[in-house]
Amino acid sequence: MTTRDKLLAAAAEALARDGLSGVSARAIACRAGVNQALVFYHFGSVSDLLEAAVRRSVDLAVASYRDRFADVGSLGELLALGRDLHRMERRRGNVAQMAQVMSGAQRDPILAKAGRYAMQRWTSEIEAVLARLLPGSVVEGLVDPRGLARAVAGGSIGLELYAGVDRAGAESALDTLDAMGAVLAALDDLGPMATRAVRGRVRRVIG
Amino acid sequence: MTTRDKLLAAAAEALARDGLSGVSARAIACRAGVNQALVFYHFGSVSDLLEAAVRRSVDLAVASYRDRFADVGSLGELLALGRDLHRMERRRGNVAQMAQVMSGAQRDPILAKAGRYAMQRWTSEIEAVLARLLPGSVVEGLVDPRGLARAVAGGSIGLELYAGVDRAGAESALDTLDAMGAVLAALDDLGPMATRAVRGRVRRVIG
DNA sequence: GTCTATACAGAGATAGAC
DNA sequence: GTCTATCTCTGTATAGAC
């Protein structure tokens, strides 16, 4: 393992565990077991190191789910995968990492770039699946796959932050979202005649 | 306006505008037009000042919506109010403020207390309305009012952070959530017989 | 209550020996 | 590529005059 890789791994870990205010060139280098000056030699600045680390994390994570995304055949299955994915990415610290980067993005344009990249990677992956599954469902034409993908990814970040101040509260929020998703998935399963009826009704009310 | 109040207002502004990494005793005092040492005289530490500022912001904001929450009579109206509220609170910077506090909460227990308090205030307000409106709707017994309130509040935080790195993306996410809410509100309006049919179907599928 | 001055810790970053 | 040493800046916090 090269020093570069050690720094990348340590940066990702530090960001997830200690948050933005807990990361510094010194803290990261210490965690990596190397000298502090090497952060600047290899990456130029702490922000640039963090950006590289986030890109690497998200690239690895997205790749590890590619197959499972491709296998999803229904909204119910997608829901189950989403629950799995969120749980796993939380355990890996990737959601926390994202949350910290996005909150730092307000001030630091380099972190903003990293956050934008990460969100784009996740949302485009989710969007592809939704674009495949939504047509034919009750909400076809009513719900935009891209917008929904973005809402899911963005909302996950918020729930992770919420979990940081109230674990049980965030869990109950996730359970409820699961339930609501299940309702939609069940509606999706109503049969063609009922689906048309519901859809028509919704269209009339929304206008 | 007392120095204390000037500091509270300046802290809230600084947090919303510049983010956690942009706030410091010096930055806040400068914005308030007072001396830096007064932060410590009046509040003891920067974190304690931030906590007080957040509590004040959320208390004011929640109070300003109390009447409108009480007037809501249907899920459709609640949806419209929610959209209004989120837009207004964003403009006031209160959502950004919350996002920063929650991301700093990972490291700082005082900020964690502030974040917990703020979330609790918002969610209990939303929960009360939902508890009044959900009974009789399609999702009665399937969706927990408290969990949904928490999901909405938590999700808003995430979408605000997302807006910080991709404004247009976050807008499209919000639009889509509006659309999904409208679908649920429309379902709510199906009439008793259809409602029973859908509910039964959903119950069978979910188990 | 408010100010000046200052102690002190930790940050980012660079220079230069090895 | 890696290390030591160091510069400089910014932050928190306190002491003490007014």
Short mmCIF file of C-alpha atoms (C1' of nucleotides) in Angstrom, two decimals:
data_model
loop_
_atom_site.label_atom_id
_atom_site.label_comp_id
_atom_site.label_asym_id
_atom_site.label_seq_id
_atom_site.Cartn_x
_atom_site.Cartn_y
_atom_site.Cartn_z
CA MET A 1 0.00 0.00 0.00
CA THR A 2 1.52 3.28 -1.10
CA THR A 3 1.58 6.42 1.04
CA ARG A 4 -0.91 7.99 -1.33
CA ASP A 5 -3.38 5.18 -0.74
CA LYS A 6 -2.80 5.25 2.99
CA LEU A 7 -3.62 8.95 3.01
CA LEU A 8 -6.76 8.44 0.93
CA ALA A 9 -8.03 5.72 3.22
CA ALA A 10 -7.19 7.66 6.35
CA ALA A 11 -8.90 10.79 5.02
CA ALA A 12 -12.11 8.90 4.27
CA GLU A 13 -12.06 7.29 7.70
CA ALA A 14 -11.35 10.52 9.53
CA LEU A 15 -14.09 12.35 7.66
CA ALA A 16 -16.65 9.67 8.47
CA ARG A 17 -15.64 9.21 12.10
CA ASP A 18 -14.68 12.67 13.28
CA GLY A 19 -16.46 14.97 10.86
CA LEU A 20 -15.09 17.95 8.99
CA SER A 21 -14.07 19.88 12.09
CA GLY A 22 -12.11 16.86 13.24
CA VAL A 23 -10.03 16.44 10.10
CA SER A 24 -6.74 18.18 9.54
CA ALA A 25 -3.55 17.37 7.72
CA ARG A 26 -2.07 16.35 11.04
CA ALA A 27 -5.00 14.15 12.10
CA ILE A 28 -5.14 12.37 8.74
CA ALA A 29 -1.39 11.83 8.56
CA CYS A 30 -1.35 10.50 12.10
CA ARG A 31 -4.12 8.04 11.27
CA ALA A 32 -2.23 6.96 8.16
CA GLY A 33 1.00 6.60 10.10
CA VAL A 34 2.90 9.01 7.87
CA ASN A 35 4.29 12.50 8.11
CA GLN A 36 2.03 15.53 7.97
CA ALA A 37 3.98 17.23 5.18
CA LEU A 38 3.17 14.37 2.81
CA VAL A 39 -0.43 15.52 2.60
CA PHE A 40 0.79 18.63 0.80
CA TYR A 41 3.41 16.84 -1.23
CA HIS A 42 0.93 14.35 -2.65
CA PHE A 43 -2.27 16.37 -2.81
CA GLY A 44 -1.41 20.04 -2.49
CA SER A 45 -3.96 20.82 0.20
CA VAL A 46 -6.23 19.16 2.70
CA SER A 47 -9.32 19.97 0.63
CA ASP A 48 -7.81 18.37 -2.44
CA LEU A 49 -7.00 15.25 -0.44
CA LEU A 50 -10.59 15.11 0.83
CA GLU A 51 -11.94 15.54 -2.68
CA ALA A 52 -9.82 12.68 -3.97
CA ALA A 53 -10.85 10.50 -1.04
CA VAL A 54 -14.55 11.15 -1.58
CA ARG A 55 -14.31 10.44 -5.31
CA ARG A 56 -12.59 7.17 -4.56
CA SER A 57 -15.15 6.18 -1.92
CA VAL A 58 -18.11 6.87 -4.13
CA ASP A 59 -16.58 5.23 -7.18
CA LEU A 60 -15.92 2.05 -5.22
CA ALA A 61 -19.33 2.08 -3.57
CA VAL A 62 -21.29 2.66 -6.77
CA ALA A 63 -19.35 -0.03 -8.58
CA SER A 64 -20.07 -2.51 -5.79
CA TYR A 65 -23.80 -2.07 -6.35
CA ARG A 66 -23.89 -1.98 -10.12
CA ASP A 67 -24.84 -5.64 -10.53
CA ARG A 68 -27.53 -5.54 -7.90
CA PHE A 69 -29.06 -2.44 -9.46
CA ALA A 70 -29.16 -4.18 -12.81
CA ASP A 71 -30.95 -7.19 -11.30
CA VAL A 72 -33.82 -5.20 -9.82
CA GLY A 73 -37.09 -6.06 -11.55
CA SER A 74 -39.82 -4.30 -9.57
CA LEU A 75 -40.40 -1.32 -7.34
CA GLY A 76 -40.73 -3.68 -4.37
CA GLU A 77 -37.30 -5.17 -5.10
CA LEU A 78 -35.85 -1.71 -5.58
CA LEU A 79 -37.19 -0.72 -2.19
CA ALA A 80 -35.56 -3.73 -0.55
CA LEU A 81 -32.27 -2.98 -2.28
CA GLY A 82 -32.46 0.66 -1.21
CA ARG A 83 -32.92 -0.34 2.40
CA ASP A 84 -29.96 -2.73 2.18
CA LEU A 85 -27.82 -0.18 0.43
CA HIS A 86 -28.50 2.59 2.89
CA ARG A 87 -27.78 0.30 5.82
CA MET A 88 -24.53 -0.95 4.31
CA GLU A 89 -23.30 2.47 3.25
CA ARG A 90 -24.05 3.79 6.69
CA ARG A 91 -22.00 1.05 8.27
CA ARG A 92 -19.14 1.79 5.91
CA GLY A 93 -19.36 5.44 6.91
CA ASN A 94 -19.96 6.59 3.36
CA VAL A 95 -23.21 8.38 4.15
CA ALA A 96 -21.59 10.27 7.03
CA GLN A 97 -18.71 11.14 4.74
CA MET A 98 -21.09 12.60 2.17
CA ALA A 99 -22.95 14.57 4.80
CA GLN A 100 -19.76 16.17 6.04
CA VAL A 101 -18.54 17.02 2.57
CA MET A 102 -21.83 18.60 1.63
CA SER A 103 -21.94 20.69 4.76
CA GLY A 104 -18.40 21.89 4.15
CA ALA A 105 -19.25 22.61 0.54
CA GLN A 106 -20.96 25.83 1.56
CA ARG A 107 -17.58 27.41 2.20
CA ASP A 108 -15.09 25.37 0.21
CA PRO A 109 -15.47 25.18 -3.58
CA ILE A 110 -13.24 22.11 -3.79
CA LEU A 111 -15.48 20.21 -1.38
CA ALA A 112 -18.47 21.47 -3.36
CA LYS A 113 -17.00 19.88 -6.46
CA ALA A 114 -16.54 16.62 -4.58
CA GLY A 115 -20.10 16.70 -3.28
CA ARG A 116 -21.52 17.46 -6.70
CA TYR A 117 -19.58 14.57 -8.21
CA ALA A 118 -20.67 12.10 -5.56
CA MET A 119 -24.33 13.06 -5.77
CA GLN A 120 -24.21 12.85 -9.51
CA ARG A 121 -22.76 9.35 -9.43
CA TRP A 122 -25.40 8.05 -7.03
CA THR A 123 -28.36 9.79 -8.60
CA SER A 124 -27.55 8.73 -12.14
CA GLU A 125 -27.35 5.13 -10.96
CA ILE A 126 -30.69 5.28 -9.15
CA GLU A 127 -32.29 7.21 -11.98
CA ALA A 128 -31.40 4.52 -14.50
CA VAL A 129 -33.25 1.90 -12.47
CA LEU A 130 -36.27 4.14 -11.90
CA ALA A 131 -36.46 5.05 -15.56
CA ARG A 132 -36.70 1.34 -16.25
CA LEU A 133 -39.32 0.59 -13.57
CA LEU A 134 -41.62 3.61 -13.36
CA PRO A 135 -43.17 3.26 -16.85
CA GLY A 136 -46.23 1.07 -16.43
CA SER A 137 -46.60 1.90 -12.75
CA VAL A 138 -49.37 4.00 -11.22
CA VAL A 139 -47.19 7.07 -11.16
CA GLU A 140 -45.99 6.88 -14.75
CA GLY A 141 -45.96 10.38 -16.17
CA LEU A 142 -46.62 11.86 -12.75
CA VAL A 143 -43.25 11.28 -11.10
CA ASP A 144 -39.95 12.19 -12.74
CA PRO A 145 -37.33 9.42 -12.31
CA ARG A 146 -34.47 11.90 -12.13
CA GLY A 147 -36.18 14.07 -9.55
CA LEU A 148 -37.08 11.05 -7.44
CA ALA A 149 -33.53 9.73 -7.59
CA ARG A 150 -32.25 13.08 -6.39
CA ALA A 151 -34.81 13.25 -3.62
CA VAL A 152 -33.83 9.81 -2.37
CA ALA A 153 -30.10 10.55 -2.41
CA GLY A 154 -30.50 14.00 -0.85
CA GLY A 155 -32.94 12.79 1.76
CA SER A 156 -30.57 10.01 2.83
CA ILE A 157 -27.94 12.59 3.68
CA GLY A 158 -30.37 14.46 5.90
CA LEU A 159 -31.49 11.33 7.69
CA GLU A 160 -27.88 10.42 8.40
CA LEU A 161 -27.33 13.80 10.02
CA TYR A 162 -30.53 13.35 11.95
CA ALA A 163 -29.29 9.97 13.17
CA GLY A 164 -26.27 11.79 14.58
CA VAL A 165 -28.44 13.70 17.02
CA ASP A 166 -31.27 11.20 17.51
CA ARG A 167 -30.59 7.63 16.45
CA ALA A 168 -33.99 6.24 17.38
CA GLY A 169 -35.82 9.09 15.70
CA ALA A 170 -33.97 8.55 12.45
CA GLU A 171 -34.69 4.82 12.59
CA SER A 172 -38.40 5.45 12.94
CA ALA A 173 -38.24 7.87 10.02
CA LEU A 174 -36.61 5.21 7.85
CA ASP A 175 -39.18 2.61 8.91
CA THR A 176 -41.97 4.96 7.92
CA LEU A 177 -40.42 5.69 4.54
CA ASP A 178 -40.18 1.94 4.02
CA ALA A 179 -43.87 1.65 4.79
CA MET A 180 -44.77 4.43 2.37
CA GLY A 181 -42.65 2.86 -0.31
CA ALA A 182 -44.41 -0.42 0.31
CA VAL A 183 -47.76 1.29 -0.19
CA LEU A 184 -46.63 2.62 -3.54
CA ALA A 185 -45.19 -0.74 -4.51
CA ALA A 186 -48.46 -2.41 -3.59
CA LEU A 187 -50.45 0.10 -5.62
CA ASP A 188 -48.18 -0.78 -8.46
CA ASP A 189 -49.55 -4.27 -8.23
CA LEU A 190 -53.25 -3.52 -8.44
CA GLY A 191 -53.88 -4.83 -11.90
CA PRO A 192 -54.37 -2.83 -15.11
CA MET A 193 -57.98 -1.79 -14.61
CA ALA A 194 -57.62 -0.48 -11.08
CA THR A 195 -54.33 1.17 -12.03
CA ARG A 196 -56.02 3.09 -14.83
CA ALA A 197 -58.80 4.15 -12.47
CA VAL A 198 -56.41 5.41 -9.80
CA ARG A 199 -54.23 7.14 -12.34
CA GLY A 200 -57.16 8.91 -13.94
CA ARG A 201 -58.43 10.03 -10.58
CA VAL A 202 -55.02 11.40 -9.61
CA ARG A 203 -54.67 13.21 -12.93
CA ARG A 204 -58.02 14.89 -12.49
CA VAL A 205 -57.25 16.05 -8.97
CA ILE A 206 -53.76 17.33 -9.81
CA GLY A 207 -54.84 18.93 -13.07
CA MET B 1 -30.92 45.92 21.10
CA THR B 2 -28.60 44.52 23.72
CA THR B 3 -25.17 43.09 23.00
CA ARG B 4 -26.49 39.65 23.85
CA ASP B 5 -29.18 39.95 21.19
CA LYS B 6 -26.77 41.35 18.65
CA LEU B 7 -24.53 38.34 19.21
CA LEU B 8 -27.41 35.89 18.90
CA ALA B 9 -28.56 37.43 15.63
CA ALA B 10 -25.04 37.62 14.24
CA ALA B 11 -24.36 34.00 15.17
CA ALA B 12 -27.49 32.79 13.38
CA GLU B 13 -26.65 34.83 10.30
CA ALA B 14 -23.04 33.72 10.21
CA LEU B 15 -24.01 30.08 10.59
CA ALA B 16 -26.52 30.28 7.76
CA ARG B 17 -24.33 32.30 5.40
CA ASP B 18 -20.82 31.02 6.00
CA GLY B 19 -21.37 27.60 7.51
CA LEU B 20 -19.75 26.06 10.54
CA SER B 21 -16.20 26.36 9.28
CA GLY B 22 -16.83 30.06 8.66
CA VAL B 23 -17.99 30.91 12.16
CA SER B 24 -15.66 31.90 14.94
CA ALA B 25 -15.88 34.16 17.94
CA ARG B 26 -14.10 36.81 15.90
CA ALA B 27 -16.33 36.49 12.84
CA ILE B 28 -19.52 36.62 14.88
CA ALA B 29 -18.40 39.55 17.00
CA CYS B 30 -17.30 41.45 13.93
CA ARG B 31 -20.68 40.88 12.29
CA ALA B 32 -22.40 42.04 15.48
CA GLY B 33 -20.15 45.09 15.72
CA VAL B 34 -18.92 44.23 19.20
CA ASN B 35 -15.74 42.98 20.76
CA GLN B 36 -14.67 39.38 20.41
CA ALA B 37 -14.23 38.83 24.15
CA LEU B 38 -17.94 39.46 24.73
CA VAL B 39 -18.80 36.13 23.18
CA PHE B 40 -17.13 34.44 26.12
CA TYR B 41 -18.42 36.88 28.69
CA HIS B 42 -22.05 36.38 27.67
CA PHE B 43 -22.09 32.76 26.53
CA GLY B 44 -18.96 31.04 27.80
CA SER B 45 -17.96 29.49 24.48
CA VAL B 46 -18.70 29.70 20.78
CA SER B 47 -20.62 26.43 20.85
CA ASP B 48 -22.84 27.69 23.64
CA LEU B 49 -23.54 30.86 21.69
CA LEU B 50 -24.46 28.80 18.64
CA GLU B 51 -26.73 26.59 20.70
CA ALA B 52 -28.58 29.60 22.10
CA ALA B 53 -28.88 31.13 18.64
CA VAL B 54 -30.32 27.96 17.14
CA ARG B 55 -32.83 27.55 19.95
CA ARG B 56 -33.96 31.11 19.45
CA SER B 57 -34.25 30.71 15.66
CA VAL B 58 -36.29 27.56 15.88
CA ASP B 59 -38.55 28.86 18.65
CA LEU B 60 -39.36 31.96 16.61
CA ALA B 61 -39.86 30.00 13.41
CA VAL B 62 -42.12 27.35 14.92
CA ALA B 63 -44.20 29.96 16.67
CA SER B 64 -44.67 31.88 13.42
CA TYR B 65 -46.26 28.80 11.84
CA ARG B 66 -48.40 27.63 14.71
CA ASP B 67 -51.61 29.26 13.45
CA ARG B 68 -51.17 28.03 9.93
CA PHE B 69 -50.55 24.48 11.13
CA ALA B 70 -53.74 24.63 13.15
CA ASP B 71 -55.75 25.75 10.13
CA VAL B 72 -54.73 22.85 7.90
CA GLY B 73 -57.73 20.65 7.13
CA SER B 74 -56.55 18.13 4.53
CA LEU B 75 -53.42 16.38 3.31
CA GLY B 76 -53.52 18.56 0.20
CA GLU B 77 -53.51 21.71 2.28
CA LEU B 78 -50.73 20.34 4.46
CA LEU B 79 -48.69 19.69 1.35
CA ALA B 80 -49.16 23.28 0.18
CA LEU B 81 -48.21 24.61 3.60
CA GLY B 82 -45.14 22.39 3.70
CA ARG B 83 -43.96 23.74 0.37
CA ASP B 84 -44.50 27.32 1.55
CA LEU B 85 -42.80 26.65 4.86
CA HIS B 86 -39.75 25.04 3.34
CA ARG B 87 -39.36 27.88 0.84
CA MET B 88 -39.71 30.56 3.52
CA GLU B 89 -37.40 28.86 6.01
CA ARG B 90 -34.83 28.45 3.29
CA ARG B 91 -34.96 32.15 2.47
CA ARG B 92 -34.57 32.99 6.13
CA GLY B 93 -31.53 30.71 6.25
CA ASN B 94 -33.02 28.55 8.97
CA VAL B 95 -32.70 25.33 7.00
CA ALA B 96 -29.04 26.02 6.24
CA GLN B 97 -28.50 26.83 9.90
CA MET B 98 -29.97 23.49 10.91
CA ALA B 99 -27.89 21.63 8.37
CA GLN B 100 -24.68 23.15 9.70
CA VAL B 101 -25.55 22.48 13.31
CA MET B 102 -26.39 18.87 12.60
CA SER B 103 -23.18 18.28 10.71
CA GLY B 104 -21.17 19.81 13.53
CA ALA B 105 -23.10 17.72 16.03
CA GLN B 106 -20.98 14.70 15.15
CA ARG B 107 -18.08 16.20 17.03
CA ASP B 108 -19.56 18.74 19.42
CA PRO B 109 -22.04 17.53 22.08
CA ILE B 110 -23.33 21.05 22.65
CA LEU B 111 -24.26 21.40 18.99
CA ALA B 112 -25.78 17.93 19.17
CA LYS B 113 -28.05 19.13 21.96
CA ALA B 114 -29.06 22.13 19.87
CA GLY B 115 -29.77 19.95 16.85
CA ARG B 116 -31.81 17.50 18.89
CA TYR B 117 -33.86 20.33 20.36
CA ALA B 118 -34.55 21.92 16.99
CA MET B 119 -35.55 18.67 15.34
CA GLN B 120 -37.80 17.84 18.24
CA ARG B 121 -39.59 21.18 17.99
CA TRP B 122 -40.25 20.85 14.28
CA THR B 123 -41.19 17.19 14.28
CA SER B 124 -43.63 17.45 17.17
CA GLU B 125 -45.38 20.29 15.37
CA ILE B 126 -45.67 18.35 12.12
CA GLU B 127 -46.61 15.17 13.93
CA ALA B 128 -49.57 16.85 15.61
CA VAL B 129 -51.03 17.84 12.26
CA LEU B 130 -50.41 14.42 10.73
CA ALA B 131 -51.94 12.65 13.71
CA ARG B 132 -55.05 14.70 13.05
CA LEU B 133 -55.14 14.12 9.28
CA LEU B 134 -53.90 10.58 8.65
CA PRO B 135 -56.80 8.76 10.33
CA GLY B 136 -59.40 8.12 7.65
CA SER B 137 -56.85 8.38 4.82
CA VAL B 138 -55.68 5.50 2.67
CA VAL B 139 -52.55 5.05 4.73
CA GLU B 140 -54.25 4.99 8.13
CA GLY B 141 -52.60 2.33 10.24
CA LEU B 142 -49.88 1.86 7.64
CA VAL B 143 -47.93 5.07 8.12
CA ASP B 144 -46.83 6.32 11.54
CA PRO B 145 -47.41 10.09 11.93
CA ARG B 146 -44.35 10.54 14.10
CA GLY B 147 -42.07 8.65 11.75
CA LEU B 148 -43.36 10.57 8.77
CA ALA B 149 -42.86 13.90 10.54
CA ARG B 150 -39.28 12.93 11.29
CA ALA B 151 -38.67 11.80 7.74
CA VAL B 152 -39.95 15.09 6.37
CA ALA B 153 -37.86 17.22 8.73
CA GLY B 154 -34.73 15.12 8.28
CA GLY B 155 -35.12 14.93 4.54
CA SER B 156 -35.43 18.71 4.28
CA ILE B 157 -32.02 19.10 5.86
CA GLY B 158 -30.48 16.80 3.30
CA LEU B 159 -32.11 18.56 0.39
CA GLU B 160 -30.80 21.89 1.65
CA LEU B 161 -27.27 20.52 1.68
CA TYR B 162 -27.83 19.10 -1.77
CA ALA B 163 -28.97 22.54 -2.95
CA GLY B 164 -25.62 23.87 -1.79
CA VAL B 165 -23.80 21.78 -4.39
CA ASP B 166 -26.50 21.56 -7.08
CA ARG B 167 -29.29 24.10 -6.87
CA ALA B 168 -31.19 22.89 -9.95
CA GLY B 169 -30.93 19.27 -8.90
CA ALA B 170 -32.39 20.00 -5.49
CA GLU B 171 -35.24 21.97 -7.05
CA SER B 172 -36.16 19.07 -9.28
CA ALA B 173 -36.08 16.77 -6.25
CA LEU B 174 -38.50 19.06 -4.40
CA ASP B 175 -40.79 19.24 -7.42
CA THR B 176 -40.90 15.47 -7.59
CA LEU B 177 -41.67 15.15 -3.89
CA ASP B 178 -44.50 17.62 -4.42
CA ALA B 179 -45.82 15.43 -7.20
CA MET B 180 -45.64 12.30 -5.06
CA GLY B 181 -47.39 14.07 -2.22
CA ALA B 182 -50.08 15.15 -4.63
CA VAL B 183 -50.57 11.54 -5.68
CA LEU B 184 -51.07 10.51 -2.07
CA ALA B 185 -53.39 13.46 -1.44
CA ALA B 186 -55.43 12.49 -4.50
CA LEU B 187 -55.67 8.88 -3.34
CA ASP B 188 -56.96 10.25 -0.11
CA ASP B 189 -59.85 11.61 -2.08
CA LEU B 190 -60.98 8.43 -3.77
CA GLY B 191 -64.18 7.87 -1.82
CA PRO B 192 -64.77 5.31 0.94
CA MET B 193 -65.29 2.21 -1.20
CA ALA B 194 -62.20 2.61 -3.36
CA THR B 195 -60.20 3.59 -0.29
CA ARG B 196 -61.17 0.35 1.44
CA ALA B 197 -60.26 -1.63 -1.64
CA VAL B 198 -56.83 -0.05 -1.99
CA ARG B 199 -56.14 -0.35 1.72
CA GLY B 200 -57.06 -4.00 1.76
CA ARG B 201 -54.89 -4.68 -1.23
CA VAL B 202 -51.94 -2.89 0.34
CA ARG B 203 -52.39 -4.76 3.62
CA ARG B 204 -52.39 -8.10 1.81
CA VAL B 205 -49.24 -7.28 -0.13
CA ILE B 206 -47.34 -5.91 2.85
CA GLY B 207 -48.48 -8.65 5.17
"C1'" DG C 1 -20.54 45.44 30.60
"C1'" DT C 2 -17.14 46.55 27.55
"C1'" DC C 3 -12.59 47.16 26.03
"C1'" DT C 4 -7.26 46.03 25.13
"C1'" DA C 5 -3.86 42.94 25.35
"C1'" DT C 6 -2.14 38.65 25.35
"C1'" DA C 7 -1.36 33.67 26.28
"C1'" DC C 8 -1.63 29.50 23.99
"C1'" DA C 9 -3.03 25.71 20.93
"C1'" DG C 10 -3.66 24.04 16.49
"C1'" DA C 11 -4.21 24.84 11.76
"C1'" DG C 12 -2.13 25.11 6.70
"C1'" DA C 13 1.77 25.36 4.26
"C1'" DT C 14 6.86 25.65 2.78
"C1'" DA C 15 12.10 25.01 2.92
"C1'" DG C 16 15.63 22.21 2.90
"C1'" DA C 17 18.28 18.08 4.66
"C1'" DC C 18 18.37 13.28 3.75
"C1'" DG D 1 9.59 10.37 -1.43
"C1'" DT D 2 10.09 11.27 3.14
"C1'" DC D 3 11.48 13.67 7.15
"C1'" DT D 4 12.47 17.79 10.49
"C1'" DA D 5 11.92 22.28 11.38
"C1'" DT D 6 9.70 26.33 11.06
"C1'" DC D 7 6.79 30.33 9.45
"C1'" DT D 8 2.45 32.41 9.72
"C1'" DC D 9 -2.26 32.69 10.58
"C1'" DT D 10 -6.45 32.03 13.02
"C1'" DG D 11 -8.88 30.27 16.69
"C1'" DT D 12 -10.35 29.91 21.81
"C1'" DA D 13 -10.01 31.77 25.98
"C1'" DT D 14 -8.50 34.71 29.98
"C1'" DA D 15 -6.63 38.83 32.73
"C1'" DG D 16 -7.13 43.14 33.92
"C1'" DA D 17 -7.92 48.21 32.89
"C1'" DC D 18 -11.83 51.23 32.36
#
